[in-house]
Short mmCIF file of C-alpha atoms and ligand atoms in Angstrom, two decimals:
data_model
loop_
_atom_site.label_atom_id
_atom_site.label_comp_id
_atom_site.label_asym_id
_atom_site.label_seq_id
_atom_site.Cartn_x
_atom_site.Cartn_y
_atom_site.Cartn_z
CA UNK C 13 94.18 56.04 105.06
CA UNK C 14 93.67 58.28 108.56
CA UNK C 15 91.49 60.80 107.84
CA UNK C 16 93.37 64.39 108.40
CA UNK C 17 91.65 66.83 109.64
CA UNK C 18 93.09 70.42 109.83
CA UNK C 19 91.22 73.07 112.05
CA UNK C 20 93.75 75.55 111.14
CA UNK C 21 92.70 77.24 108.46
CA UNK C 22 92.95 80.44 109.86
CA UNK C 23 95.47 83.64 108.87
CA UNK C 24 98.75 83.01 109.41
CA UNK C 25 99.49 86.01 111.54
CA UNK C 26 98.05 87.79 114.78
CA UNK C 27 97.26 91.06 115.06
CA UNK C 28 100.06 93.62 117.00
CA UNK C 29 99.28 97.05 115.90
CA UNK C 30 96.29 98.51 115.12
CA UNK C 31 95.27 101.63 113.01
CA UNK C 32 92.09 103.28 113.54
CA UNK C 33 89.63 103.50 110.58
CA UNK C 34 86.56 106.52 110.37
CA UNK C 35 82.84 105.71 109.75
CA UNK C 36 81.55 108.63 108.07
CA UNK C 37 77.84 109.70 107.28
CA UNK C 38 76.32 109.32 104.08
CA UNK C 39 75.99 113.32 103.74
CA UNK C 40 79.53 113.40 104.36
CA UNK C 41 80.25 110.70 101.52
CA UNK C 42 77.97 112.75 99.40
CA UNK C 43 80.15 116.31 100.11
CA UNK C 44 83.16 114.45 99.81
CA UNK C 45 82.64 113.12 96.37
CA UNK C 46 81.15 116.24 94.88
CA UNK C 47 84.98 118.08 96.03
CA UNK C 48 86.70 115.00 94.10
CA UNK C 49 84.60 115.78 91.47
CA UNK C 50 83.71 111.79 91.82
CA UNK C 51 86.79 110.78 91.16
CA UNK C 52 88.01 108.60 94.16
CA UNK C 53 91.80 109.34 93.29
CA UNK C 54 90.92 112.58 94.39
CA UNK C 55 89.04 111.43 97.81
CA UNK C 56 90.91 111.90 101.25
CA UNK C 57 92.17 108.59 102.49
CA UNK C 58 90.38 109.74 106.13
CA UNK C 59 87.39 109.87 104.61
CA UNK C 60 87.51 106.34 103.25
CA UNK C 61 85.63 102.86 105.66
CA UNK C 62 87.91 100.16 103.83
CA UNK C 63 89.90 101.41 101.29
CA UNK C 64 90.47 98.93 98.17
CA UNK C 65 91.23 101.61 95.52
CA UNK C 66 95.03 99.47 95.15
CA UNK C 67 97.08 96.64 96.52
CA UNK C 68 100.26 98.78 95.42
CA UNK C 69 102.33 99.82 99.06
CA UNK C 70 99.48 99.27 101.38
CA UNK C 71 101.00 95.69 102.90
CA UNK C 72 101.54 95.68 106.91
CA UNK C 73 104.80 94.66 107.43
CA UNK C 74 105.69 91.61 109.85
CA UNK C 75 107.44 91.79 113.17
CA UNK C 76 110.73 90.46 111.41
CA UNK C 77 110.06 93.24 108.38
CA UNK C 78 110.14 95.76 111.52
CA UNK C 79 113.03 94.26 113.52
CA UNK C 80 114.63 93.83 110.07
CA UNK C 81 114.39 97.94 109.64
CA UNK C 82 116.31 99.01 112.62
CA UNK C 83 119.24 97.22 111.05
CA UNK C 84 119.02 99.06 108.05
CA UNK C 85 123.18 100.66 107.16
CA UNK C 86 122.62 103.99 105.70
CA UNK C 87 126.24 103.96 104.25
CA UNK C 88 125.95 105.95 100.88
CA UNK C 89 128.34 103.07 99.02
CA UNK C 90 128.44 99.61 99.80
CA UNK C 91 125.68 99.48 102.61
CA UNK C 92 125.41 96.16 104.45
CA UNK C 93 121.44 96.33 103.44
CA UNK C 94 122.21 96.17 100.00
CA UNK C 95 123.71 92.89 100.18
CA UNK C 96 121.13 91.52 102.16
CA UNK C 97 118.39 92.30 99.42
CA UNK C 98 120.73 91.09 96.79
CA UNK C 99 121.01 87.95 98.12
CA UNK C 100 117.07 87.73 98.63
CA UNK C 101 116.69 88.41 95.24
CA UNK C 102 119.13 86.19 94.07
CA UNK C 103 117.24 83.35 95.98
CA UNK C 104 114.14 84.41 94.64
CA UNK C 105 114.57 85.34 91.36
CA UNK C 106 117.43 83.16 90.44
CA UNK C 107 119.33 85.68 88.70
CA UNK C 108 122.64 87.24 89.31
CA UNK C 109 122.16 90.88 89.07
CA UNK C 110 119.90 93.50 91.10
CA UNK C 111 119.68 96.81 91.25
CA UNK C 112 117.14 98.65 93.51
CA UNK C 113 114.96 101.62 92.43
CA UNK C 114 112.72 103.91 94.38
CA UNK C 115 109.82 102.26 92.75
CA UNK C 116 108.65 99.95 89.99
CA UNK C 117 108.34 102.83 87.39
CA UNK C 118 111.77 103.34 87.62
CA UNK C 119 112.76 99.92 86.93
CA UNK C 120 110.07 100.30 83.90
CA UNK C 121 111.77 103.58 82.96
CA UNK C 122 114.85 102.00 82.58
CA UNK C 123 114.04 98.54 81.08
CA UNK C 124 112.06 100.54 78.58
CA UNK C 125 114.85 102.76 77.65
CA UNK C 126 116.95 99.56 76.60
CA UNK C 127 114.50 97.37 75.35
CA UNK C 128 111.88 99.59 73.81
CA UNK C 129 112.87 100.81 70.30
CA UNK C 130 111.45 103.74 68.42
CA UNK C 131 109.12 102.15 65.64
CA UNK C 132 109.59 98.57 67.05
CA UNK C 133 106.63 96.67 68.58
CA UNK C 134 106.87 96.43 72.54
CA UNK C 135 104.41 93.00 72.99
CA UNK C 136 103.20 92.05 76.23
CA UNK C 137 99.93 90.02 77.15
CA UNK C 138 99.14 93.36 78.63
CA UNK C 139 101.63 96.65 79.58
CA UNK C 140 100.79 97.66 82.53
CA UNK C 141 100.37 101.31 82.67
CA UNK C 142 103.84 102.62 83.49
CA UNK C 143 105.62 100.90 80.83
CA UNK C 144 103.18 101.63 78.24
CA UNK C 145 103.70 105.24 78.97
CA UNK C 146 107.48 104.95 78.71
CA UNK C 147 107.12 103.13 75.67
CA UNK C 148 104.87 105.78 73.91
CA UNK C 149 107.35 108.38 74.88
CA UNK C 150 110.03 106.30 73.31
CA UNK C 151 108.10 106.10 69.83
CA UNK C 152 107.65 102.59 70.54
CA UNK C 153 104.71 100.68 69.86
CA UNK C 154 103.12 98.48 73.08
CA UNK C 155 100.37 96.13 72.48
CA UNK C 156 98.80 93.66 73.97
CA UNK C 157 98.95 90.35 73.16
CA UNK C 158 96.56 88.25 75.84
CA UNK C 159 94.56 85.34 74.82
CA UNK C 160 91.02 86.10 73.93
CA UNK C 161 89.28 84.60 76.77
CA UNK C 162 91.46 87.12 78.85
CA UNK C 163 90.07 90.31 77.46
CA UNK C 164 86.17 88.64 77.91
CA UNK C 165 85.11 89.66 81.61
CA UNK C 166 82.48 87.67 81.30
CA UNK C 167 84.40 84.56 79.86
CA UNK C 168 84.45 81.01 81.70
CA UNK C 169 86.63 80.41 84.50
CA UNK C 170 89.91 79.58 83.03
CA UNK C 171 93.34 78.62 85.03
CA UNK C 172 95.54 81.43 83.32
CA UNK C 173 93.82 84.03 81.62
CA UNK C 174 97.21 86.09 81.55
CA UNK C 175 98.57 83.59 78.97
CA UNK C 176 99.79 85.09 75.81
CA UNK C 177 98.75 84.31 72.30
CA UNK C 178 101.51 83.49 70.27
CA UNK C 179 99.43 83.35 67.25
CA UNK C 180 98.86 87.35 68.03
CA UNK C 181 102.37 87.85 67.91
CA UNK C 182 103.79 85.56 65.17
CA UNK C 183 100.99 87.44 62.90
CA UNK C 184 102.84 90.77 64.05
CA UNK C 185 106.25 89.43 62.54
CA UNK C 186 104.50 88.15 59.60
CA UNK C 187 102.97 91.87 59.01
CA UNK C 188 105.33 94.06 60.14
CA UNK C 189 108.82 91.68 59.52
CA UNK C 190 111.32 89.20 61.37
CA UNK C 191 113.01 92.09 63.31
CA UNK C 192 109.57 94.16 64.48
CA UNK C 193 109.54 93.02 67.57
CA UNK C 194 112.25 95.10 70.10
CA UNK C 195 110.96 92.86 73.29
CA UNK C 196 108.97 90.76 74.52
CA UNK C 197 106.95 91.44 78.23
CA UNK C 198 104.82 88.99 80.28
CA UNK C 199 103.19 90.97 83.55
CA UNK C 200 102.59 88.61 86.04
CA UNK C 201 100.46 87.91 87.37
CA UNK C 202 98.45 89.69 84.58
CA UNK C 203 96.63 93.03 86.52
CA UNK C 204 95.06 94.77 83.69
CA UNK C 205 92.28 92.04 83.56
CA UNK C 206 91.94 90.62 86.57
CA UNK C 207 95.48 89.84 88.31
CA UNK C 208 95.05 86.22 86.03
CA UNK C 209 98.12 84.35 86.43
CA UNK C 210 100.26 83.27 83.29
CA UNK C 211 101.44 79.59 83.14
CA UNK C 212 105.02 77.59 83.11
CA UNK C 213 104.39 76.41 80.04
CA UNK C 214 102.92 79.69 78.45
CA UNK C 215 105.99 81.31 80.03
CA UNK C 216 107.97 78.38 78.66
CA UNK C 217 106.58 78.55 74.98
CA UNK C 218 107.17 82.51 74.91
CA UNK C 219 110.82 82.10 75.67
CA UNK C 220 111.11 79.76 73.03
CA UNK C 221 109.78 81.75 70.47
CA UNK C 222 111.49 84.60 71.80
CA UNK C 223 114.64 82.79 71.52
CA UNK C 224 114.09 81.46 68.15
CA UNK C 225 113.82 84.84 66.96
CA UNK C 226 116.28 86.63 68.78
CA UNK C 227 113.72 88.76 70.69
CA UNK C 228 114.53 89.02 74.61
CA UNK C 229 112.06 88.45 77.44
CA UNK C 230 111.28 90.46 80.54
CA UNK C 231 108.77 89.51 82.71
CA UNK C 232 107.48 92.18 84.94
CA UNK C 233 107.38 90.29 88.17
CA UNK C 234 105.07 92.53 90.89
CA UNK C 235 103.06 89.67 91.43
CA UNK C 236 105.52 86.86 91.24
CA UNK C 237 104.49 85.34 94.45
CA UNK C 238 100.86 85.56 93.56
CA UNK C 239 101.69 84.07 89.93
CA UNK C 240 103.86 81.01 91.60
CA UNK C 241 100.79 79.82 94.12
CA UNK C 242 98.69 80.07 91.05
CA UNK C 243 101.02 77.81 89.11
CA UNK C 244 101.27 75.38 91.76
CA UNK C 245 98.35 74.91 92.53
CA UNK C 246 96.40 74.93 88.97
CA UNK C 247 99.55 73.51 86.66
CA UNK C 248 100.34 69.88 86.35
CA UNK C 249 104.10 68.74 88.10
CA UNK C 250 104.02 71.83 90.39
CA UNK C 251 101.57 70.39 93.46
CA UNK C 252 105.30 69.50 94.99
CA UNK C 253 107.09 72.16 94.31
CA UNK C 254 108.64 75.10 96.82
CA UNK C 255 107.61 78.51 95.92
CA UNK C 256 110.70 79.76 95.54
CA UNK C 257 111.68 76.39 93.38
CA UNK C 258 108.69 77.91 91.05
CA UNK C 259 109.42 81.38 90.81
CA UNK C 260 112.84 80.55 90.22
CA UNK C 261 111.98 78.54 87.07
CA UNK C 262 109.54 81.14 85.61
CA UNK C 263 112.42 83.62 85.58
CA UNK C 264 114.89 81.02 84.26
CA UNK C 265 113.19 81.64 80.90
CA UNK C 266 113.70 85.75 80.81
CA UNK C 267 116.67 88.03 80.49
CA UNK C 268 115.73 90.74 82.72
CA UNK C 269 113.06 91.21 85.30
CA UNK C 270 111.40 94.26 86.74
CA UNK C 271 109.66 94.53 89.61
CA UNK C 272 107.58 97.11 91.63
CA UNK C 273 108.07 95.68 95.29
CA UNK C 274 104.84 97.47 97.02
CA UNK C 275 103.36 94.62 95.83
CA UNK C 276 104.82 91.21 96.42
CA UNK C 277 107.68 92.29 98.07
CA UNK C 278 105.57 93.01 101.49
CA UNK C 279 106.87 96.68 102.04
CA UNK C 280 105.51 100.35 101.35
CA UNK C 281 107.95 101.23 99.00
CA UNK C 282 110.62 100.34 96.53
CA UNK C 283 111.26 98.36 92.98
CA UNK C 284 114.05 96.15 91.74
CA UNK C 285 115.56 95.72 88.68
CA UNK C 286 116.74 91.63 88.22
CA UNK C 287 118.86 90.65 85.30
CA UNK C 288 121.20 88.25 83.80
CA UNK C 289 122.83 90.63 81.37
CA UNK C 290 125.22 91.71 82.37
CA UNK C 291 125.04 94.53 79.84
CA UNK C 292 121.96 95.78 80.62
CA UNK C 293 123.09 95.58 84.48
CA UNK C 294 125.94 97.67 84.07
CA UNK C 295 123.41 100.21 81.38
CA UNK C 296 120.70 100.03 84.66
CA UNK C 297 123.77 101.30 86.65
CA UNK C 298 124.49 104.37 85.06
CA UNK C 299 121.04 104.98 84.53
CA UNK C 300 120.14 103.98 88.31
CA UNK C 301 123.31 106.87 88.92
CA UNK C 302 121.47 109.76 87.40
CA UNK C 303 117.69 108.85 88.46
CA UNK C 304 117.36 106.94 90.89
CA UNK C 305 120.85 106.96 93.40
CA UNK C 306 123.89 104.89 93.70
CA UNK C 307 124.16 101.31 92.63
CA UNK C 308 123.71 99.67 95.62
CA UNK C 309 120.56 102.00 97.13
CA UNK C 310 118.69 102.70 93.95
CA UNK C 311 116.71 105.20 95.57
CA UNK C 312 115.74 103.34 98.94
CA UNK C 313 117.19 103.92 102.47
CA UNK C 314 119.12 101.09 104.30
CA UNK C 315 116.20 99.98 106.22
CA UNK C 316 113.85 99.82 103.10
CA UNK C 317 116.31 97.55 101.39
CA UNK C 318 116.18 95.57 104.71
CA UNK C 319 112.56 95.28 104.91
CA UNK C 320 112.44 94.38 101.12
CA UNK C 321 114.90 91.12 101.48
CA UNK C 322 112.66 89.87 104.52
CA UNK C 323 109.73 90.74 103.08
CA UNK C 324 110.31 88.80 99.49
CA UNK C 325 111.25 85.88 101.48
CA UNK C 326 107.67 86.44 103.29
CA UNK C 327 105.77 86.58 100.67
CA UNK C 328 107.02 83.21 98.78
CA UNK C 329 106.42 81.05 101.62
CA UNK C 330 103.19 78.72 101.20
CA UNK C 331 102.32 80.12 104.60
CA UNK C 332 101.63 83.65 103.28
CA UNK C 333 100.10 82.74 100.02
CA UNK C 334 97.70 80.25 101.46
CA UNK C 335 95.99 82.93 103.17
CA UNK C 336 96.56 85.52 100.91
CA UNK C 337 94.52 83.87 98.00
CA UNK C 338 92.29 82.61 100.01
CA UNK C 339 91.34 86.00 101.53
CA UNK C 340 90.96 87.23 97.84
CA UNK C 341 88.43 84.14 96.91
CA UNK C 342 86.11 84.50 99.62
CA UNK C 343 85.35 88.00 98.41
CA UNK C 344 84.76 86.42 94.92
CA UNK C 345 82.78 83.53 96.47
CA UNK C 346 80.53 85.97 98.81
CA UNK C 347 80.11 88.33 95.78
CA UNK C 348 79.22 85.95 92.95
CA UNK C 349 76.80 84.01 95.32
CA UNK C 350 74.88 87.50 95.07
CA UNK C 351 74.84 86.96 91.85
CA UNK C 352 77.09 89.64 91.34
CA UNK C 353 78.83 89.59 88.06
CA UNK C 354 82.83 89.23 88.45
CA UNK C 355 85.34 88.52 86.30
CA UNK C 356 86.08 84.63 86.73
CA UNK C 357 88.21 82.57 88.59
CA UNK C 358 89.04 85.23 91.07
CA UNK C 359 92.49 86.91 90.80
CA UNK C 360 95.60 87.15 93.27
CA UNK C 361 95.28 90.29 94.28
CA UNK C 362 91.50 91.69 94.11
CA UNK C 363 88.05 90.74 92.98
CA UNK C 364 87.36 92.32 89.07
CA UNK C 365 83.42 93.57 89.07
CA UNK C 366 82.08 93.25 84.96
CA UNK C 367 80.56 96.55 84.69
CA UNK C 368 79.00 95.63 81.61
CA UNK C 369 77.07 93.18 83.05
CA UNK C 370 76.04 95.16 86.46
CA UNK C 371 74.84 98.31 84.61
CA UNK C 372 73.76 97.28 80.91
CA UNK C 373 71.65 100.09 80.48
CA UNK C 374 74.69 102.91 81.12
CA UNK C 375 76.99 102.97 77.84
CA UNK C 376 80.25 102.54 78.04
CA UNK C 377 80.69 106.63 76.97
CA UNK C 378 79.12 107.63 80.10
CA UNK C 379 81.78 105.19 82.26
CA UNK C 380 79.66 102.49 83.62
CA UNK C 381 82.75 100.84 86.05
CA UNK C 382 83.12 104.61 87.27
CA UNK C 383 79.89 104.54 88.35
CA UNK C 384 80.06 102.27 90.20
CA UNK C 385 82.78 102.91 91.95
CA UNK C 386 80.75 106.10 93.25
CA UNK C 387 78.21 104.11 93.87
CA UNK C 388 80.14 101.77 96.54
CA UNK C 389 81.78 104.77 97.80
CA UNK C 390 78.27 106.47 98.45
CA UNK C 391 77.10 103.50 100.31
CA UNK C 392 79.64 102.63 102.14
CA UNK C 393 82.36 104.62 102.38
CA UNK C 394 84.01 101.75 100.49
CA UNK C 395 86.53 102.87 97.84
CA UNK C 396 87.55 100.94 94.94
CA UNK C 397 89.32 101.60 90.80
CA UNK C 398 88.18 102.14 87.74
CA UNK C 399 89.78 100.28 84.93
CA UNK C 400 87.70 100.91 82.47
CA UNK C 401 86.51 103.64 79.89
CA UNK C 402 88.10 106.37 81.86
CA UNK C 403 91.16 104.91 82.24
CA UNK C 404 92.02 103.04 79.62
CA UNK C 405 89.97 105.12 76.85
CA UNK C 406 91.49 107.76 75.06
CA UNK C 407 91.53 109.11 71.45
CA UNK C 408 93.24 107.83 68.09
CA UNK C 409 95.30 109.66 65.93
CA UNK C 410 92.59 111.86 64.31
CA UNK C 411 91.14 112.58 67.83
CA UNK C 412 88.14 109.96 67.90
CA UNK C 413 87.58 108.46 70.91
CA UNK C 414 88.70 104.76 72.27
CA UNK C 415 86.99 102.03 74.33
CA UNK C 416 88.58 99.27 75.97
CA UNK C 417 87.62 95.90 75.78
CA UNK C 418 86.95 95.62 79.63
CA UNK C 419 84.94 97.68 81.61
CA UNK C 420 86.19 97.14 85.38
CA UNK C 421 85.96 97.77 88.68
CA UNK C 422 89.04 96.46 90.39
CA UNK C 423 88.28 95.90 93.93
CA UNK C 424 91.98 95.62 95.45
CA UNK C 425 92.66 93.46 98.62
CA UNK C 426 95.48 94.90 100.69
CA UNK C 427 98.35 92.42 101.83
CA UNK C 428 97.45 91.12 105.63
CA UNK C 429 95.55 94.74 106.22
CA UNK C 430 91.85 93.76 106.24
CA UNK C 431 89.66 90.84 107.75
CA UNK C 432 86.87 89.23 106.25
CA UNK C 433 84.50 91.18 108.26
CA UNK C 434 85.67 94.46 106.39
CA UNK C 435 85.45 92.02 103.09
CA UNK C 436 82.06 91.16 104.34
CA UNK C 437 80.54 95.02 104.31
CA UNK C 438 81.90 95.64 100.31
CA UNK C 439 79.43 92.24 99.57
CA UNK C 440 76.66 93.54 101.36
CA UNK C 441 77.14 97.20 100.08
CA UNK C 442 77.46 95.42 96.72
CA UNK C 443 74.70 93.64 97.06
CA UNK C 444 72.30 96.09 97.91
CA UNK C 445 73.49 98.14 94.73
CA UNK C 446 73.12 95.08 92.74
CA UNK C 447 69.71 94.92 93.99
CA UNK C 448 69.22 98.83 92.74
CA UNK C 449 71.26 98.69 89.80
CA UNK C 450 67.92 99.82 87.30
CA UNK C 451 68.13 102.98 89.37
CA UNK C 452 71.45 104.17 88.23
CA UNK C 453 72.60 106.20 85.22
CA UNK C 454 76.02 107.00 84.05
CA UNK C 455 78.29 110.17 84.29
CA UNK C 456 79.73 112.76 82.28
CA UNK C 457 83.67 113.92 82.37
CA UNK C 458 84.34 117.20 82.67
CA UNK C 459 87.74 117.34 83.03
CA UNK C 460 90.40 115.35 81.65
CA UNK C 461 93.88 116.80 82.76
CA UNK C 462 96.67 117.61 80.49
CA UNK C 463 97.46 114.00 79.41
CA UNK C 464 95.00 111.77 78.41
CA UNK C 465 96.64 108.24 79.54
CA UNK C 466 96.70 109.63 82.84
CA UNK C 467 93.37 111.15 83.12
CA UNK C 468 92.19 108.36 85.65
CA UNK C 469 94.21 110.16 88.44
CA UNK C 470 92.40 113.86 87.61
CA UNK C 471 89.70 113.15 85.73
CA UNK C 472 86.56 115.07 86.92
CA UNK C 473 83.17 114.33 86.60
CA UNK C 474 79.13 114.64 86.85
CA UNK C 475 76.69 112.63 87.74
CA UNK C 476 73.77 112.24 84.49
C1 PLP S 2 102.63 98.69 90.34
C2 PLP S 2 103.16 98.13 89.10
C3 PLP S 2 104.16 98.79 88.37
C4 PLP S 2 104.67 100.15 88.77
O1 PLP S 2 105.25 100.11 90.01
P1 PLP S 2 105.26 101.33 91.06
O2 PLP S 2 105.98 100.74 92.23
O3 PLP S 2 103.85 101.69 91.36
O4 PLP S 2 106.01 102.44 90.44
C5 PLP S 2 104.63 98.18 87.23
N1 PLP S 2 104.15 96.99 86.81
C6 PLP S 2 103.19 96.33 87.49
C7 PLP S 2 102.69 95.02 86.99
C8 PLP S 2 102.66 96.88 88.66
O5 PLP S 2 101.70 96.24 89.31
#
């Protein structure tokens, strides 16, 4: 055998446009978190070095995405755009029916009104936040249903830590009855704890249960790009297979799919609702009619819907995702050779930081993964999530407070925004606060905002 060598392991892009981006001073860091009451939802983007706080509508569109735009028909009815995204879809999704929304909340707003019954169990291996909300308002009951090493940040390296248990959830029927269960969710790729990808065959073995017990499946798809590499690359039989080949067989086991596109569909804006019920289609709609806009706009112009079909093309092309995860697991490489602790393998769309692990001696009650997100902010003007105590805590029935399992920092890689140079000044910002981490202690909230499942966005706080 010749040996092949391949020197081009580069990005697959060139740079065209450039955006500036502001150093600022540590005293200015300092004044800036005190005013956001250290609560980086609450910083000014201008005051921010590289900004990592989400991967959510922060992509840099492509020189097609932009030619794409000025095509965009901004007919009210019927616009020329529409079909073009359809038809993307279609080819992506494999399913008959789409109808855009402004966003993926308002896919979620409407899935959940049909699928989430008051009383009824709404499993997923875990909601993200949008549904969950909708759900709750519903009087439905979400929970999560992940496998155990996927709520265990500092649990060995696995291939798909978003798997569901089905164990969890047959033991829900055998509690609660055969018809508890309203539907069935799988996020993928799974963000809550660590953008972990969910397998074919876990996907596979859901729909089967589902199906034997008359329960339907949605998957909610933002990361369905990110979720396909993962499967062809880690799963047995897929090594071969086109992405689109693979993202069309994980949705050939759901009815209905939801997705927000600031993710994996490459633009700044926009959500889709995929189905092949033709029910539910004609329920989403109506329902797209009085929230979101007509049938075929859903709440984006002409030229969003444009940049949206080229864009989910993009994004399941081997040539994207190559780079793409690769970007994301040299951060977790650089990081964990500093001995940094992160939650393991590395995810599709950002690098997970244990918090736990990094700041033992700060209890989870005064927000640990909060800290630390200061912390990196402080240093470096660096700005990352929480997704931990803060935002995931919350208080029972008889008001007593919640932890979450995890305990995160979420350190989110923008699509084909930063180099590894700006990846390269979060490790060694990280690694000199790893190398102070005895010298921290944790923080105190002092403000929660009027709804506690949302308190992440306006929490305030002080430093202990
Ligand atoms: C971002 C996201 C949503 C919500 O979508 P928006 O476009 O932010 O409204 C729903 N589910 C998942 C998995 C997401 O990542």
């Amino acid at each position: 055998m010749p040996e092949i060598r391949d020197f081009q392991t580069a990005e697959n892009f060139r740079i065209k446009v450039v955006e500036p981006i502001k150093k600022t001073t540590r005293a200015q860091r300092e004044e800036a978190l005190k005013l956001a009451q250290y609560n980086a939802f609450r910083l000014k983007a201008e005051d921010v070095y590289v900004d990592c706080i989400t991967d959510s509508g922060t992509t840099a569109m492509s020189t097609e995405q932009w030619s794409a735009m000025m095509l965009g028909d901004e007919s009210y009815a019927g616009a020329k755009s529409f079909y073009k995204l359809e038809a993307s879809a279609q080819e992506v999704f494999g399913m008959p029916y789409v109808q855009p929304t402004h966003q993926g909340r308002g896919a979620d707003f409407i899935m959940a009104q049909y699928y989430a019954k008051p009383g009824k169990y709404a499993v997923g291996n875990m909601h993200f936040d949008t549904f969950h909300g909708n759900a709750e308002i519903l009087g439905a009951i979400p929970v999560d249903c992940v496998i155990d090493a996927g709520l265990d940040a500092s649990s060995p390296a696995e291939d798909f830590k978003g798997d569901i248990d089905l164990k969890k959830v047959q033991k829900i029927l055998d509690d609660h009855g055969e018809d508890a269960i309203s539907v069935i969710i799988i996020t993928v790729t799974c963000n809550n704890n660590g953008g972990q990808p969910v397998s074919m065959a876990n996907i596979r073995a859901v729909s089967e249960f589902a199906k034997a017990h008359k329960i339907p499946l949605v998957i909610d798809s933002a990361r369905l790009a990110e979720n396909a590499w993962f499967i062809k690359h880690r799963e047995p039989g897929y090594a071969d297979k086109d992405i689109r080949e693979i993202t069309r067989e994980m949705f050939s086991y759901c009815e209905t799919a939801t997705m927000s596109s600031k993710k994996d569909g490459l633009v700044n804006i926009g959500g889709l609702i995929v189905t092949r019920n033709h029910d539910f289609y004609l329920y989403s709609n109506v329902q797209a009619i009085v929230h979101e806009g007509f049938i075929t706009y859903g709440g984006q112009s002409g030229r969003d819907m444009e940049a949206l079909a080229v864009g989910l093309r993009e994004a399941t092309t081997d040539a994207y995702l190559d780079t793409r995860i690769a970007q994301v697991k040299y951060l977790g490489d650089r990081l964990r050779e500093k001995g940094i602790p992160i939650v393991e393998p590395a995810g599709g769309h950002g690098i997970y930081v244990d918090a736990r692990r990094f700041f033992p001696q700060i209890p989870q009650y005064e927000f640990p993964a909060q800290r630390l997100v200061v912390a990196l902010y402080e240093e470096a003007g660096i700005r990352a999530v929480e997704m931990g105590a803060c935002a995931f805590g919350g208080k029972d029935a008889e008001g007593n407070p919640i932890w979450p399992e995890l305990e995160l920092m979420r350190i989110s890689v923008s699509r084909r925004v930063y180099t590894n140079n700006h990846l390269d000044c979060i490790v060694n910002a990280m690694e000199y606060i790893y190398a102070h981490r005895d010298e921290y202690k944790g923080m105190k909230m002092i403000y929660e905002g009027p709804i506690t499942a949302l308190r992440h966005f306006t929490a305030g706080f002080e430093l202990l």
